[in-house]
Amino acid sequence: MRFLKENELIARFMAMNIGSGIAVGMVNFILPLFSLSLDATTAEIGLIKGMMGVGDILIVLPAGFLIDYFGTKKMYTVACLFGSFMILVMSFAQSPTMLLGLMIFYGISRSLRTTSLNASFFSNMNAIGIRKGGWFKGAMTAGAQFIGPLIGGFAIIFLTYPGYFVLASAFLLVPLVVLYLSTNGEKSSDTGPKLHLWESLRYYRNLLKNKLLVSATLTECMNSACFMTFSTFVTVLIVVNFELSPSIAAILIALRGIAQILVVIFCGRLLYENHNNLYFISYIMIIISLLLFGTNSNIIILAAAAVIMGSFSGLMTLLTFTNVGSIEGERGKIAGIFAIGTSIGAIFGPVYGGFIGDTFGVQNIFLGFIPLFVTMACFYLFIGRKQNIAGNISRTIHLKN
């Protein structure tokens, strides 16, 4: 009982992240298959997934302003309800073009929901403790990259597309149930001072001068691009190229997810090592996993590659999220800047991958990302070491948390 009481706050965040993550994971899993049923090309599938990122980028900076003005609880509620509605509407898409448009609005709801919860978590990180920060992201990963794809792979066997989307939309309402039951209808108390638009823009400009925030956002961009590309095209690779069951793709996505979960939850001690070195190692290992995906058809090897990718993607997530959470300032706007990385990655990854797939073949999509990750590895090897932009956490903080 004492353990539960001491961890009540982080447990609430985790439950909300798992519920919304399942919905996200189910949507991410079904979109390539649903797009194929609408006769979409590989490039169109990439564009459809990329449109989520367009929705993200449209709302990400206004989201920070809205969250600081109205509070996280109100904005999170609106985002969940709107997102659930958009998932239902997806089932009525009759063409890839129609689905493209719907994904923009889904991306808006997703970005607003994620930024709201991130801002609330950042403001409570000191109370929760740095070592438990990975639990928060681990819960989202558990829902989006493990439980969601597994439920999706099982549900598609028994449900039509409309039934599938109804089930996914229902999971997005679970966080609201958790939120309002755990807060007993309390009003949000995390609204900040009411800055005018010009003051907000000036504040954003100052945030962009923070090297730690910028480097974390850049890494988040690459991490997001890699994940969105993987979750989109591994399904196409398995179903179309290898002519195997969608369930195999769901298992590969889940393996990547469970590896990431284990790292972000149980590897918190790595936060007290040199962050620059950890980033460099992570990029190198993800390059190896991309090489394996781009040159093999053996499912066992692909499963191992998925685990490698998930593990070191998880390490990147652990580093970036903790670094951003340590930055002082208005949490909504800090979370908004950080979310730009996710948004740009969500646009660039699937679109870039889709055009590579149409031109050179689906499996070459993974090879096409290797030069980008080599560039980032060199950045941390040569520039990061000199300028100390990756951030490090003192071991004295470790003792306190």
Short mmCIF file of C-alpha atoms in Angstrom, two decimals:
data_model
loop_
_atom_site.label_atom_id
_atom_site.label_comp_id
_atom_site.label_asym_id
_atom_site.label_seq_id
_atom_site.Cartn_x
_atom_site.Cartn_y
_atom_site.Cartn_z
CA MET A 1 0.00 0.00 0.00
CA ARG A 2 2.86 2.36 0.82
CA PHE A 3 4.40 1.70 -2.59
CA LEU A 4 1.09 2.49 -4.33
CA LYS A 5 0.60 5.67 -2.31
CA GLU A 6 4.13 6.91 -3.04
CA ASN A 7 3.71 6.20 -6.75
CA GLU A 8 0.10 7.33 -7.18
CA LEU A 9 0.98 10.30 -9.38
CA ILE A 10 3.25 8.43 -11.78
CA ALA A 11 0.72 5.57 -11.88
CA ARG A 12 -1.95 8.01 -13.08
CA PHE A 13 0.33 9.29 -15.84
CA MET A 14 1.22 5.73 -16.85
CA ALA A 15 -2.41 4.58 -17.01
CA MET A 16 -3.34 7.56 -19.20
CA ASN A 17 -0.37 6.94 -21.48
CA ILE A 18 -1.12 3.24 -21.84
CA GLY A 19 -4.76 3.91 -22.78
CA SER A 20 -3.97 6.56 -25.38
CA GLY A 21 -0.93 4.60 -26.53
CA ILE A 22 -3.06 1.55 -27.36
CA ALA A 23 -5.26 3.72 -29.58
CA VAL A 24 -2.18 5.20 -31.28
CA GLY A 25 -0.63 1.77 -31.76
CA MET A 26 -3.79 0.34 -33.27
CA VAL A 27 -4.11 3.25 -35.69
CA ASN A 28 -0.43 3.10 -36.67
CA PHE A 29 -0.73 -0.63 -37.33
CA ILE A 30 -3.90 -0.52 -39.42
CA LEU A 31 -3.15 2.56 -41.55
CA PRO A 32 -0.81 0.82 -44.06
CA LEU A 33 -3.25 -2.07 -44.49
CA PHE A 34 -6.27 0.23 -44.77
CA SER A 35 -4.36 2.39 -47.27
CA LEU A 36 -3.52 -0.68 -49.35
CA SER A 37 -7.23 -1.58 -49.38
CA LEU A 38 -7.83 1.87 -50.93
CA ASP A 39 -5.23 1.02 -53.65
CA ALA A 40 -2.65 3.46 -52.30
CA THR A 41 0.91 3.32 -53.67
CA THR A 42 3.97 3.11 -51.42
CA ALA A 43 4.53 6.86 -51.80
CA GLU A 44 0.88 7.56 -50.95
CA ILE A 45 1.12 5.40 -47.83
CA GLY A 46 4.12 7.47 -46.76
CA LEU A 47 2.23 10.69 -47.43
CA ILE A 48 -0.78 9.46 -45.45
CA LYS A 49 1.38 8.78 -42.40
CA GLY A 50 3.27 12.02 -43.00
CA MET A 51 0.06 14.04 -42.88
CA MET A 52 -0.14 13.25 -39.17
CA GLY A 53 3.07 15.20 -38.80
CA VAL A 54 1.60 18.10 -40.78
CA GLY A 55 -1.25 18.22 -38.28
CA ASP A 56 1.31 18.12 -35.49
CA ILE A 57 3.31 21.02 -36.85
CA LEU A 58 0.22 23.16 -37.40
CA ILE A 59 -0.79 23.00 -33.74
CA VAL A 60 2.44 22.36 -31.87
CA LEU A 61 3.39 25.99 -31.10
CA PRO A 62 -0.20 27.20 -30.59
CA ALA A 63 -0.64 24.17 -28.33
CA GLY A 64 2.03 25.43 -25.96
CA PHE A 65 0.29 28.80 -25.74
CA LEU A 66 -3.17 27.23 -25.25
CA ILE A 67 -1.92 24.85 -22.56
CA ASP A 68 -0.25 27.61 -20.57
CA TYR A 69 -3.40 29.73 -20.91
CA PHE A 70 -6.23 27.21 -20.30
CA GLY A 71 -4.40 24.47 -18.40
CA THR A 72 -3.42 20.94 -19.30
CA LYS A 73 -6.61 19.25 -18.08
CA LYS A 74 -8.97 21.18 -20.34
CA MET A 75 -6.77 20.89 -23.40
CA TYR A 76 -6.10 17.19 -22.81
CA THR A 77 -9.84 16.53 -22.55
CA VAL A 78 -10.59 18.35 -25.80
CA ALA A 79 -7.74 16.54 -27.56
CA CYS A 80 -8.89 13.06 -26.48
CA LEU A 81 -12.51 13.66 -27.51
CA PHE A 82 -11.54 15.15 -30.87
CA GLY A 83 -8.99 12.39 -31.51
CA SER A 84 -11.51 9.65 -30.74
CA PHE A 85 -13.96 11.25 -33.16
CA MET A 86 -11.34 11.48 -35.93
CA ILE A 87 -10.46 7.79 -35.57
CA LEU A 88 -14.14 6.95 -36.12
CA VAL A 89 -14.30 9.20 -39.19
CA MET A 90 -11.26 7.47 -40.76
CA SER A 91 -13.34 4.37 -41.44
CA PHE A 92 -15.47 6.38 -43.90
CA ALA A 93 -12.51 7.28 -46.14
CA GLN A 94 -13.14 6.11 -49.70
CA SER A 95 -9.83 7.10 -51.27
CA PRO A 96 -6.19 7.77 -50.32
CA THR A 97 -6.80 11.49 -50.92
CA MET A 98 -9.66 11.59 -48.42
CA LEU A 99 -7.59 9.71 -45.88
CA LEU A 100 -4.75 12.21 -46.41
CA GLY A 101 -7.00 15.07 -45.35
CA LEU A 102 -8.36 13.25 -42.31
CA MET A 103 -4.86 12.48 -41.06
CA ILE A 104 -4.10 16.20 -40.71
CA PHE A 105 -6.91 16.59 -38.18
CA TYR A 106 -5.91 13.37 -36.41
CA GLY A 107 -2.37 14.74 -36.15
CA ILE A 108 -3.67 17.97 -34.61
CA SER A 109 -5.53 16.05 -31.91
CA ARG A 110 -2.54 13.78 -31.26
CA SER A 111 -0.09 16.65 -30.90
CA LEU A 112 -2.37 18.61 -28.58
CA ARG A 113 -2.96 15.53 -26.42
CA THR A 114 0.72 14.60 -26.21
CA THR A 115 1.93 18.14 -25.57
CA SER A 116 -0.68 18.63 -22.82
CA LEU A 117 0.31 15.49 -20.96
CA ASN A 118 4.03 16.13 -21.45
CA ALA A 119 3.66 19.64 -20.02
CA SER A 120 1.82 18.29 -16.98
CA PHE A 121 4.46 15.61 -16.47
CA PHE A 122 7.37 18.05 -16.80
CA SER A 123 5.80 20.27 -14.14
CA ASN A 124 5.57 17.27 -11.78
CA MET A 125 8.95 15.70 -12.55
CA ASN A 126 10.60 16.94 -9.35
CA ALA A 127 7.83 15.38 -7.25
CA ILE A 128 7.92 12.14 -9.22
CA GLY A 129 11.71 11.78 -9.33
CA ILE A 130 14.13 11.67 -12.25
CA ARG A 131 14.63 7.91 -12.11
CA LYS A 132 10.90 7.37 -12.64
CA GLY A 133 10.82 9.65 -15.67
CA GLY A 134 11.36 6.66 -17.93
CA TRP A 135 8.22 5.03 -16.56
CA PHE A 136 6.12 7.76 -18.18
CA LYS A 137 7.56 7.24 -21.67
CA GLY A 138 7.68 3.51 -21.09
CA ALA A 139 3.92 3.47 -20.54
CA MET A 140 3.29 5.29 -23.82
CA THR A 141 5.65 2.91 -25.60
CA ALA A 142 3.90 -0.06 -23.99
CA GLY A 143 0.59 1.09 -25.41
CA ALA A 144 1.71 2.42 -28.79
CA GLN A 145 4.42 -0.07 -29.72
CA PHE A 146 3.54 -3.26 -27.85
CA ILE A 147 -0.04 -3.67 -26.61
CA GLY A 148 -1.66 -1.62 -29.39
CA PRO A 149 -0.04 -3.48 -32.32
CA LEU A 150 -0.71 -6.85 -30.69
CA ILE A 151 -4.38 -6.01 -30.15
CA GLY A 152 -4.48 -4.68 -33.71
CA GLY A 153 -2.91 -7.82 -35.18
CA PHE A 154 -5.45 -9.95 -33.33
CA ALA A 155 -8.47 -7.68 -33.95
CA ILE A 156 -7.98 -7.44 -37.72
CA ILE A 157 -8.57 -11.18 -37.95
CA PHE A 158 -12.10 -10.87 -36.55
CA LEU A 159 -13.21 -7.28 -37.24
CA THR A 160 -14.01 -5.29 -40.36
CA TYR A 161 -12.22 -1.97 -40.81
CA PRO A 162 -15.15 0.05 -39.35
CA GLY A 163 -15.31 -2.22 -36.30
CA TYR A 164 -11.55 -1.94 -35.87
CA PHE A 165 -11.66 1.87 -35.86
CA VAL A 166 -14.53 1.87 -33.35
CA LEU A 167 -12.44 -0.27 -30.99
CA ALA A 168 -9.39 1.98 -31.40
CA SER A 169 -11.42 5.13 -30.75
CA ALA A 170 -12.83 3.63 -27.54
CA PHE A 171 -9.33 3.16 -26.12
CA LEU A 172 -8.68 6.89 -26.53
CA LEU A 173 -11.47 7.60 -24.04
CA VAL A 174 -9.82 5.47 -21.33
CA PRO A 175 -7.36 8.23 -20.28
CA LEU A 176 -10.26 10.61 -19.65
CA VAL A 177 -11.88 8.07 -17.33
CA VAL A 178 -8.58 7.73 -15.44
CA LEU A 179 -8.08 11.50 -15.32
CA TYR A 180 -11.49 12.42 -13.95
CA LEU A 181 -11.73 9.51 -11.51
CA SER A 182 -8.27 10.21 -10.08
CA THR A 183 -8.77 13.98 -9.77
CA ASN A 184 -12.39 13.81 -8.55
CA GLY A 185 -13.44 16.63 -10.83
CA GLU A 186 -10.80 19.06 -9.53
CA LYS A 187 -10.14 22.04 -11.76
CA SER A 188 -6.78 22.38 -13.45
CA SER A 189 -4.39 24.51 -11.41
CA ASP A 190 -1.50 24.57 -13.85
CA THR A 191 -2.41 27.60 -15.89
CA GLY A 192 0.38 30.11 -16.14
CA PRO A 193 0.57 33.89 -16.42
CA LYS A 194 -1.44 35.16 -19.39
CA LEU A 195 1.24 36.23 -21.83
CA HIS A 196 0.28 38.22 -24.89
CA LEU A 197 1.03 36.78 -28.32
CA TRP A 198 4.13 38.94 -28.88
CA GLU A 199 5.53 38.01 -25.46
CA SER A 200 4.92 34.34 -26.23
CA LEU A 201 6.75 34.59 -29.56
CA ARG A 202 9.68 36.28 -27.84
CA TYR A 203 9.71 33.51 -25.22
CA TYR A 204 9.79 30.85 -27.96
CA ARG A 205 12.71 32.66 -29.60
CA ASN A 206 14.66 32.57 -26.34
CA LEU A 207 13.93 28.86 -25.92
CA LEU A 208 15.42 28.17 -29.35
CA LYS A 209 18.75 29.49 -28.02
CA ASN A 210 18.89 26.69 -25.45
CA LYS A 211 21.42 24.18 -26.84
CA LEU A 212 20.17 21.35 -24.66
CA LEU A 213 16.59 21.81 -25.86
CA VAL A 214 17.63 22.13 -29.51
CA SER A 215 19.88 19.04 -29.47
CA ALA A 216 17.20 16.98 -27.69
CA THR A 217 14.61 18.15 -30.23
CA LEU A 218 16.90 17.24 -33.13
CA THR A 219 17.45 13.75 -31.76
CA GLU A 220 13.71 13.39 -31.12
CA CYS A 221 13.16 14.30 -34.77
CA MET A 222 15.44 11.49 -35.98
CA ASN A 223 14.01 9.02 -33.48
CA SER A 224 10.46 9.88 -34.53
CA ALA A 225 11.31 9.62 -38.24
CA CYS A 226 12.82 6.18 -37.72
CA PHE A 227 9.89 4.87 -35.69
CA MET A 228 7.19 6.25 -38.00
CA THR A 229 8.97 4.81 -41.02
CA PHE A 230 9.46 1.44 -39.35
CA SER A 231 5.87 1.16 -38.12
CA THR A 232 4.56 2.13 -41.56
CA PHE A 233 6.68 0.11 -43.94
CA VAL A 234 7.53 -3.01 -41.95
CA THR A 235 3.88 -3.96 -42.42
CA VAL A 236 4.10 -3.34 -46.18
CA LEU A 237 7.39 -5.29 -46.32
CA ILE A 238 5.96 -8.30 -44.51
CA VAL A 239 2.54 -8.40 -46.21
CA VAL A 240 3.39 -7.32 -49.77
CA ASN A 241 7.06 -8.25 -50.31
CA PHE A 242 7.34 -11.36 -48.14
CA GLU A 243 3.65 -12.36 -48.54
CA LEU A 244 3.29 -13.19 -44.85
CA SER A 245 0.50 -12.53 -42.35
CA PRO A 246 0.00 -9.02 -40.91
CA SER A 247 0.38 -10.71 -37.51
CA ILE A 248 4.10 -11.18 -38.25
CA ALA A 249 4.43 -7.43 -38.74
CA ALA A 250 2.55 -6.87 -35.48
CA ILE A 251 5.01 -9.14 -33.67
CA LEU A 252 8.03 -7.26 -35.08
CA ILE A 253 6.52 -3.92 -34.03
CA ALA A 254 5.75 -5.37 -30.60
CA LEU A 255 9.31 -6.72 -30.20
CA ARG A 256 10.69 -3.29 -30.98
CA GLY A 257 8.25 -1.82 -28.50
CA ILE A 258 8.97 -4.18 -25.62
CA ALA A 259 12.72 -3.61 -26.04
CA GLN A 260 12.16 0.14 -25.85
CA ILE A 261 9.91 -0.27 -22.81
CA LEU A 262 12.51 -2.28 -20.89
CA VAL A 263 15.20 0.32 -21.58
CA VAL A 264 13.21 3.42 -20.62
CA ILE A 265 11.89 1.79 -17.44
CA PHE A 266 14.90 -0.13 -16.16
CA CYS A 267 17.92 1.75 -17.52
CA GLY A 268 17.48 5.02 -15.63
CA ARG A 269 20.96 4.64 -14.11
CA LEU A 270 22.44 5.30 -17.56
CA LEU A 271 21.26 8.90 -17.22
CA TYR A 272 24.24 9.54 -14.96
CA GLU A 273 26.76 8.48 -17.61
CA ASN A 274 28.09 10.71 -20.40
CA HIS A 275 25.08 11.58 -22.55
CA ASN A 276 27.12 12.44 -25.62
CA ASN A 277 28.68 8.97 -25.68
CA LEU A 278 25.28 7.34 -25.17
CA TYR A 279 23.79 9.25 -28.10
CA PHE A 280 26.71 8.23 -30.33
CA ILE A 281 26.40 4.55 -29.39
CA SER A 282 22.63 4.68 -29.94
CA TYR A 283 23.00 6.04 -33.46
CA ILE A 284 25.60 3.39 -34.36
CA MET A 285 23.43 0.53 -33.09
CA ILE A 286 20.35 1.80 -34.92
CA ILE A 287 22.44 1.98 -38.11
CA ILE A 288 23.23 -1.72 -37.62
CA SER A 289 19.53 -2.53 -37.20
CA LEU A 290 18.63 -0.57 -40.35
CA LEU A 291 21.31 -2.47 -42.27
CA LEU A 292 19.82 -5.78 -41.11
CA PHE A 293 16.30 -4.75 -42.13
CA GLY A 294 17.54 -3.58 -45.52
CA THR A 295 19.46 -6.74 -46.43
CA ASN A 296 17.62 -9.71 -44.87
CA SER A 297 14.38 -11.64 -45.29
CA ASN A 298 14.94 -14.07 -42.42
CA ILE A 299 12.30 -13.35 -39.78
CA ILE A 300 14.61 -14.33 -36.91
CA ILE A 301 17.22 -11.81 -38.04
CA LEU A 302 14.53 -9.16 -38.53
CA ALA A 303 13.25 -9.86 -35.02
CA ALA A 304 16.76 -9.34 -33.62
CA ALA A 305 17.06 -6.11 -35.62
CA ALA A 306 13.74 -4.91 -34.19
CA VAL A 307 14.99 -5.54 -30.65
CA ILE A 308 18.24 -3.64 -31.33
CA MET A 309 16.35 -0.72 -32.86
CA GLY A 310 13.88 -0.58 -29.99
CA SER A 311 16.55 -0.79 -27.29
CA PHE A 312 18.62 2.12 -28.54
CA SER A 313 15.62 4.16 -29.62
CA GLY A 314 14.50 3.75 -26.02
CA LEU A 315 17.85 4.99 -24.76
CA MET A 316 17.52 8.09 -26.96
CA THR A 317 14.02 8.68 -25.63
CA LEU A 318 15.19 8.32 -22.04
CA LEU A 319 17.97 10.86 -22.58
CA THR A 320 15.98 13.46 -24.50
CA PHE A 321 12.92 13.33 -22.29
CA THR A 322 14.89 13.67 -19.07
CA ASN A 323 17.01 16.50 -20.48
CA VAL A 324 13.96 18.46 -21.60
CA GLY A 325 12.26 17.86 -18.25
CA SER A 326 15.24 19.43 -16.47
CA ILE A 327 14.91 22.75 -18.33
CA GLU A 328 13.35 25.51 -16.26
CA GLY A 329 10.57 27.64 -17.73
CA GLU A 330 6.98 27.48 -18.95
CA ARG A 331 6.30 23.79 -19.41
CA GLY A 332 3.69 24.12 -22.13
CA LYS A 333 6.01 26.09 -24.38
CA ILE A 334 9.03 23.89 -23.65
CA ALA A 335 6.95 20.80 -24.45
CA GLY A 336 5.74 22.57 -27.59
CA ILE A 337 9.28 23.19 -28.86
CA PHE A 338 10.26 19.60 -28.07
CA ALA A 339 7.17 18.32 -29.90
CA ILE A 340 8.40 20.06 -33.06
CA GLY A 341 11.02 17.32 -33.33
CA THR A 342 8.37 14.62 -33.19
CA SER A 343 6.25 16.48 -35.73
CA ILE A 344 9.00 17.05 -38.29
CA GLY A 345 10.17 13.46 -37.91
CA ALA A 346 6.62 12.17 -38.35
CA ILE A 347 6.36 14.12 -41.63
CA PHE A 348 9.83 13.51 -43.01
CA GLY A 349 10.24 9.81 -42.17
CA PRO A 350 7.20 8.28 -43.91
CA VAL A 351 7.28 10.71 -46.88
CA TYR A 352 11.01 10.19 -47.49
CA GLY A 353 10.60 6.45 -47.00
CA GLY A 354 7.59 6.30 -49.31
CA PHE A 355 9.42 7.88 -52.22
CA ILE A 356 12.45 5.64 -51.70
CA GLY A 357 10.11 2.64 -51.66
CA ASP A 358 8.40 3.66 -54.90
CA THR A 359 11.74 4.27 -56.62
CA PHE A 360 14.05 1.57 -55.26
CA GLY A 361 11.79 -0.92 -53.47
CA VAL A 362 10.34 -1.18 -49.97
CA GLN A 363 13.31 -2.91 -48.34
CA ASN A 364 15.67 -0.16 -49.49
CA ILE A 365 13.71 2.32 -47.38
CA PHE A 366 15.65 1.13 -44.33
CA LEU A 367 19.00 1.50 -46.11
CA GLY A 368 18.01 5.01 -47.17
CA PHE A 369 18.00 6.15 -43.55
CA ILE A 370 21.55 5.01 -42.82
CA PRO A 371 23.29 8.15 -44.22
CA LEU A 372 21.08 10.34 -42.01
CA PHE A 373 21.99 8.40 -38.88
CA VAL A 374 25.68 8.37 -39.83
CA THR A 375 25.49 12.17 -40.05
CA MET A 376 23.96 12.40 -36.57
CA ALA A 377 26.53 9.99 -35.13
CA CYS A 378 29.31 12.17 -36.54
CA PHE A 379 27.61 15.25 -35.11
CA TYR A 380 27.76 13.85 -31.58
CA LEU A 381 31.24 12.41 -32.11
CA PHE A 382 32.90 15.60 -33.35
CA ILE A 383 30.69 18.56 -32.39
CA GLY A 384 28.85 17.30 -29.33
CA ARG A 385 32.06 16.45 -27.47
CA LYS A 386 33.48 19.95 -27.96
CA GLN A 387 30.35 21.96 -27.13
CA ASN A 388 28.84 19.65 -24.48
CA ILE A 389 25.34 20.07 -25.93
CA ALA A 390 23.96 16.68 -24.92
CA GLY A 391 23.57 17.49 -21.22
CA ASN A 392 24.52 15.41 -18.21
CA ILE A 393 22.91 14.79 -14.83
CA SER A 394 24.86 15.01 -11.60
CA ARG A 395 25.09 11.86 -9.51
CA THR A 396 24.08 13.94 -6.49
CA ILE A 397 20.62 14.23 -8.05
CA HIS A 398 20.62 10.46 -8.40
CA LEU A 399 21.03 10.09 -4.63
CA LYS A 400 18.09 12.38 -3.96
CA ASN A 401 15.71 10.61 -6.27
#
